[in-house]
Tab-separated table of C-alpha atoms in Angstrom:
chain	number	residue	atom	x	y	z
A	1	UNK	CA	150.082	-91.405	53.379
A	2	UNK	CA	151.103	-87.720	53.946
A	3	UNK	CA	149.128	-85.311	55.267
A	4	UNK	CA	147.627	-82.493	53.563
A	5	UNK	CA	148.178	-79.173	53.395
A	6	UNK	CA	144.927	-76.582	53.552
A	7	UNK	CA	146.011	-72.996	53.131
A	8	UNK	CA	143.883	-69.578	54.762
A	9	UNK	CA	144.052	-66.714	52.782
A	10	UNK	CA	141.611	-64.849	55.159
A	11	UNK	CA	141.308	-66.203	58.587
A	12	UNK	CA	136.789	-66.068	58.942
A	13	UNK	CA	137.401	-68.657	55.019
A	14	UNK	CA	137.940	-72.466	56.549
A	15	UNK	CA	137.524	-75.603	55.286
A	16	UNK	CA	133.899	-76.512	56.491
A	17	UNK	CA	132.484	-79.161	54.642
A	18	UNK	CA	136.626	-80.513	53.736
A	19	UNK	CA	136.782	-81.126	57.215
A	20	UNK	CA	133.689	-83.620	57.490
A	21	UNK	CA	134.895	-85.430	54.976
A	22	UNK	CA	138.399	-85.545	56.276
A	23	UNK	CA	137.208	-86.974	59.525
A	24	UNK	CA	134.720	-89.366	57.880
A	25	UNK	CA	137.986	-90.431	55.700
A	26	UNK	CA	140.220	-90.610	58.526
A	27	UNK	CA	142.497	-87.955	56.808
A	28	UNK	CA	144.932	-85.760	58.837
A	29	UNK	CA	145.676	-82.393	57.418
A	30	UNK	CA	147.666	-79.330	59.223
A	31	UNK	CA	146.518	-75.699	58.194
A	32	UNK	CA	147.839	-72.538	57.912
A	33	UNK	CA	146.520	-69.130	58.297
A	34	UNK	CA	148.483	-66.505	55.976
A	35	UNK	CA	146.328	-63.741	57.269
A	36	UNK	CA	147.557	-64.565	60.687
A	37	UNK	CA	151.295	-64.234	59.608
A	38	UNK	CA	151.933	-68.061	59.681
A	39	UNK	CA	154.815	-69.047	57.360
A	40	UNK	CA	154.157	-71.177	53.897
A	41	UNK	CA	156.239	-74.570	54.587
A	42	UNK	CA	158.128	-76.310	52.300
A	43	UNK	CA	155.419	-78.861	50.244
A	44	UNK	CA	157.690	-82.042	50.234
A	45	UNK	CA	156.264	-83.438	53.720
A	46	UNK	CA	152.590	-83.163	52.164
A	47	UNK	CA	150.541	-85.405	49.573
A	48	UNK	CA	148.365	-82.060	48.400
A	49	UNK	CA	147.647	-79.002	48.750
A	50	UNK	CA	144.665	-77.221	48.976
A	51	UNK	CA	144.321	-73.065	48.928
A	52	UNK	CA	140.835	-71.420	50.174
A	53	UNK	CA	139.626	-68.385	49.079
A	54	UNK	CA	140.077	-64.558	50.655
A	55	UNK	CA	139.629	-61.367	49.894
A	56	UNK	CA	143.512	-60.576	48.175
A	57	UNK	CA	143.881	-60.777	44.718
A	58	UNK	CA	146.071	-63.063	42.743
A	59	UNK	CA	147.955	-60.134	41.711
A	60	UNK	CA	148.862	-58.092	44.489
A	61	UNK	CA	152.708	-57.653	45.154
A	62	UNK	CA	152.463	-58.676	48.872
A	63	UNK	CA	154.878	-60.930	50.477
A	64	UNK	CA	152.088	-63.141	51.056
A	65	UNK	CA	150.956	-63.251	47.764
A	66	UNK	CA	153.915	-63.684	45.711
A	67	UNK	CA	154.846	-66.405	48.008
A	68	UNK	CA	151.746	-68.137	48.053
A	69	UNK	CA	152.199	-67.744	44.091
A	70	UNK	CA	155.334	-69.577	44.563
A	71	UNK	CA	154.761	-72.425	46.488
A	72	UNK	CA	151.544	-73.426	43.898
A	73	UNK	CA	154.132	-73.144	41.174
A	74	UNK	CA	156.512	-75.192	43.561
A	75	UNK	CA	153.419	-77.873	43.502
A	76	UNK	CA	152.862	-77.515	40.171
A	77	UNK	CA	156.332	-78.598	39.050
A	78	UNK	CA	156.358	-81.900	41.636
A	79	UNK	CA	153.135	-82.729	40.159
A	80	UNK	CA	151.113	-82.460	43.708
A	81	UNK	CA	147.843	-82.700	43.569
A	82	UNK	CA	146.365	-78.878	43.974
A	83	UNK	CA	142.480	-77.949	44.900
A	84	UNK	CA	141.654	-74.316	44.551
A	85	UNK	CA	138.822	-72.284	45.760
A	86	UNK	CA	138.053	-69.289	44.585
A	87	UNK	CA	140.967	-67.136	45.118
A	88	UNK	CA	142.725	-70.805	45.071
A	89	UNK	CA	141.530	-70.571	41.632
A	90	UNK	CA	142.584	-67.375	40.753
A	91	UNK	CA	146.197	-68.188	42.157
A	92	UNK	CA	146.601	-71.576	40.651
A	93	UNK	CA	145.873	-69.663	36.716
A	94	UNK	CA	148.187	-66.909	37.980
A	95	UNK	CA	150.952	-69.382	39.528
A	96	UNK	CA	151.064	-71.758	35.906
A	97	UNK	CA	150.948	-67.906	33.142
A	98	UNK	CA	147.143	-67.423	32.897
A	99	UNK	CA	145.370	-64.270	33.949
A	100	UNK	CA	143.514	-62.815	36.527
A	101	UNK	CA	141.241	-59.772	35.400
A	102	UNK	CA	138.172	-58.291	36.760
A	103	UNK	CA	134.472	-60.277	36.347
A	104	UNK	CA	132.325	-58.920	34.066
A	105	UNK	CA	129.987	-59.308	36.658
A	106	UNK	CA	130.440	-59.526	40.300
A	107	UNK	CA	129.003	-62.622	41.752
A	108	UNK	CA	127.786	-62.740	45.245
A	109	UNK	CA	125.648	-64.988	46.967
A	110	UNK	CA	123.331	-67.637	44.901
A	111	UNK	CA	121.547	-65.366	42.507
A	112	UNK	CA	122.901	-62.620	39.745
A	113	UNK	CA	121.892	-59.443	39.121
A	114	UNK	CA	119.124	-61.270	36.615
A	115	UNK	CA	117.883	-62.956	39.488
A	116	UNK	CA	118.647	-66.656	38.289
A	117	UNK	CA	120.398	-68.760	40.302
A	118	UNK	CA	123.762	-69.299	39.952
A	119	UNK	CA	124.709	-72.751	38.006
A	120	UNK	CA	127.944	-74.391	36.999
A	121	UNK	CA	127.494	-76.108	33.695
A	122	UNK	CA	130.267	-78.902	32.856
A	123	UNK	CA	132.052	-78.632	29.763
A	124	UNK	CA	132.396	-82.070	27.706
A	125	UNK	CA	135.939	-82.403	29.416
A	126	UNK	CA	134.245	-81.922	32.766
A	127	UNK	CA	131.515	-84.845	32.185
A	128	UNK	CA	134.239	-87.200	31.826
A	129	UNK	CA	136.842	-85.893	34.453
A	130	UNK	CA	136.998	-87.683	37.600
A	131	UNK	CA	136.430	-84.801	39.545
A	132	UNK	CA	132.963	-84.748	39.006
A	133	UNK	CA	132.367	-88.692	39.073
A	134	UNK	CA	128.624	-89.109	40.766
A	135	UNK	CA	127.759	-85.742	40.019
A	136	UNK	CA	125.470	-83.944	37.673
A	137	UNK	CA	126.122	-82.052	34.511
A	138	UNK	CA	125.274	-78.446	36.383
A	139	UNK	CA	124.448	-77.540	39.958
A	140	UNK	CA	123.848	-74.572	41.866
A	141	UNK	CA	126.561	-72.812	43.174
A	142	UNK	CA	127.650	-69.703	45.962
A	143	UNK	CA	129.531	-66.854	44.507
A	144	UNK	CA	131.940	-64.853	46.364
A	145	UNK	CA	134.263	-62.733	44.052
A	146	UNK	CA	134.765	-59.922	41.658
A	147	UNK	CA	137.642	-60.982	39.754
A	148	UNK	CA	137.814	-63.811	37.576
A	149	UNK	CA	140.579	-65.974	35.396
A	150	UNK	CA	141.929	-65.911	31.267
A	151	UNK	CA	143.288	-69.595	31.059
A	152	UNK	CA	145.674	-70.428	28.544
A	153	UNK	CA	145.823	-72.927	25.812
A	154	UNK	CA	147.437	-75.631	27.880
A	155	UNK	CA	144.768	-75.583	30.694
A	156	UNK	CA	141.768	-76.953	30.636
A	157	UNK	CA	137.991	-75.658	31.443
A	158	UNK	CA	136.042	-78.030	32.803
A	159	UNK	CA	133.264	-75.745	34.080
A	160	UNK	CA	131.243	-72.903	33.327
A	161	UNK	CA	128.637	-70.384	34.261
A	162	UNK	CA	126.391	-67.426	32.340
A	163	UNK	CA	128.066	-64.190	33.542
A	164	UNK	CA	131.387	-65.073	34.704
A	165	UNK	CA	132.656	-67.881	32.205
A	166	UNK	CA	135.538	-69.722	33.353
A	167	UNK	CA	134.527	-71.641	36.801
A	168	UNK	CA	136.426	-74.668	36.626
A	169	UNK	CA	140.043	-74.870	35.526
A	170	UNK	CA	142.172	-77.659	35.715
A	171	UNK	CA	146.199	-76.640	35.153
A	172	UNK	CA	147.641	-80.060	35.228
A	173	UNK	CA	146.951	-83.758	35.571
A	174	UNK	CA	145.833	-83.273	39.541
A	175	UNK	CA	145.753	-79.840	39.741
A	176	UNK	CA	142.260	-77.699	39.750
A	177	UNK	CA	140.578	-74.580	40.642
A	178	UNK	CA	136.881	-73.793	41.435
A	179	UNK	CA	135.901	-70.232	41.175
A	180	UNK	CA	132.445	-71.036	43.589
A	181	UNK	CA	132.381	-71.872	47.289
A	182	UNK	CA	131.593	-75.547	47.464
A	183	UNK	CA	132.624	-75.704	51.270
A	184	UNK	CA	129.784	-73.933	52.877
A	185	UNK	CA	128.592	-75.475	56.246
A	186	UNK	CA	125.383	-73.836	57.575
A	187	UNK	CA	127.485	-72.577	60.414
A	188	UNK	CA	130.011	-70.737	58.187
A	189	UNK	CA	127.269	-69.401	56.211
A	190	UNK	CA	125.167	-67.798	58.977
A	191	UNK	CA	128.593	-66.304	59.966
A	192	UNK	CA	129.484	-65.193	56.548
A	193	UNK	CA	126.187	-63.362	56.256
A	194	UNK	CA	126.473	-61.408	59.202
A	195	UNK	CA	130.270	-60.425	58.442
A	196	UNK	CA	130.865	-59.622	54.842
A	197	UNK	CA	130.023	-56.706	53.792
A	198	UNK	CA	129.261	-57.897	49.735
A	199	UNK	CA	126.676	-60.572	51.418
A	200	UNK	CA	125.449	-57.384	53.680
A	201	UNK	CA	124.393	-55.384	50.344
A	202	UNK	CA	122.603	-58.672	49.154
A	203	UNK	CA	118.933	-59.496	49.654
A	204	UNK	CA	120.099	-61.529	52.679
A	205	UNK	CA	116.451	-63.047	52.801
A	206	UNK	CA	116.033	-64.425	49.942
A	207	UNK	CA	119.786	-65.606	49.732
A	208	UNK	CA	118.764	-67.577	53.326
A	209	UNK	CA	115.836	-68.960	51.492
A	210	UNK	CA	117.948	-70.409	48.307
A	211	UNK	CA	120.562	-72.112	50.884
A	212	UNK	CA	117.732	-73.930	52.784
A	213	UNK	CA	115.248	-74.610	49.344
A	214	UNK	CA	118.749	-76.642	48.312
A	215	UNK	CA	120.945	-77.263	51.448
A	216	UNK	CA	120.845	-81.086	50.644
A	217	UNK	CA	121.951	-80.682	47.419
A	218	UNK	CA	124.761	-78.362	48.146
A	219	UNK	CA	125.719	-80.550	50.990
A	220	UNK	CA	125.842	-83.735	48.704
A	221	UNK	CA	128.102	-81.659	45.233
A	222	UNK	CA	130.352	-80.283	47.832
A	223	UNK	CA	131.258	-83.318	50.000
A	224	UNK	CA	131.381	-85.764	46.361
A	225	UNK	CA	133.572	-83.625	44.754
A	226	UNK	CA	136.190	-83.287	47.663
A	227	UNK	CA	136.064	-86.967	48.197
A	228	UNK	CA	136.385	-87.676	43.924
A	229	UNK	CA	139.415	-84.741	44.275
A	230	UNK	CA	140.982	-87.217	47.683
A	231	UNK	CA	140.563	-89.879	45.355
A	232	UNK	CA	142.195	-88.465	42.390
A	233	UNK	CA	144.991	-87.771	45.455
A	234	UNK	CA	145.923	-91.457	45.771
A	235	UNK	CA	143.422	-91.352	48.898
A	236	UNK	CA	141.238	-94.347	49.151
């Protein structure tokens, strides 16, 4: 098949955890960096397309943004499967006429400002999409954002959480967004602790303690779901 495409937005945000199972699937992919000035290519050569997340927002006027917006719209109409993370969420909403708005709340790290954890409750349309196939009903999640999306009628929420409602979106048959980080190895999160300065005003301690207290379980959600989202992809 074709490769896929994974998209930067900020240069420290990789893949992670995509990449295991890429390698484990025997999946080639070619990545971009937008933060490093690397062009957007054409989409044709690629079987999907995957955005990460980064610090812009969905509406700035950049040339990087409104051509990011583009090329997801571009996807959208050739019906390529799309997987967005965070920002990738927030851009895939934008790209097909929903919203992007500030959060009520400004997630960051694993617990709210209520000190619960963070959980991503499926909607009865999530249960029975195949995105989630081998996965729970609800599972803890990392935050990393303060804006958030307004769907509209056509789309579809498949996920949601207490403060910040709208998680998981799905635009189109093969086309979703995930507002949480599900892509998290321990590597990138040691570095993203010591680096950004929202996980800087956090209590870093405790945040270190939730990762390890569930780092199987993370591990496990984020790895199914990208290989149930490959196999939604026509990857076997």
């Amino acid at each position: 098949m074709k490769k896929i495409l994974i998209v930067r937005n900020e240069s420290s945000e990789g893949g992670g955890l995509l990449y295991d199972v890429l390698r484990e699937m025997n999946i080639s992919a070619d990545e971009i960096d937008l933060a490093a000035g690397m062009p957007f290519p054409s989409l044709l050569d690629y079987a999907a397309l995957i955005v990460l997340g980064g610090p812009d927002s969905a509406n700035d006027t950049t040339e990087k943004m409104t051509t990011e917006i583009v090329r997801i719209q571009e996807a959208l109409q050739a019906g390529i499967p799309y997987l967005g993370i965070c920002l990738g969420l927030q851009t895939l909403v934008k790209s097909a006429g929903g919203k992007v708005v500030k959060s009520p709340v400004k997630e960051t790290g694993f617990r709210g400002p209520d000190g619960e954890l963070f959980r991503i409750e499926l909607t009865e349309a999530g249960k029975n999409d195949p995105l989630f196939e081998n996965l729970g009903d609800n599972f803890p999640v990392f935050q990393l954002h303060g804006e958030t999306v307004e769907p509209i009628d056509s789309m579809t929420v498949l996920g949601t959480g207490k403060l910040c409602r709208n998680q998981i979106v799905k635009v189109a048959d093969k086309a979703y967004g995930i507002q949480c980080h599900f892509e998290l190895t321990r590597e990138m999160f040691v570095n993203w602790m010591d680096e950004v300065e929202d996980l800087k005003a956090i209590d870093q301690e405790k945040c270190v303690e939730d990762f390890c207290s569930f780092f199987e379980e993370y591990m496990f959600t984020g790895k199914q779901l990208f290989r149930n989202f490959l196999k939604i992809a026509g990857y076997k």
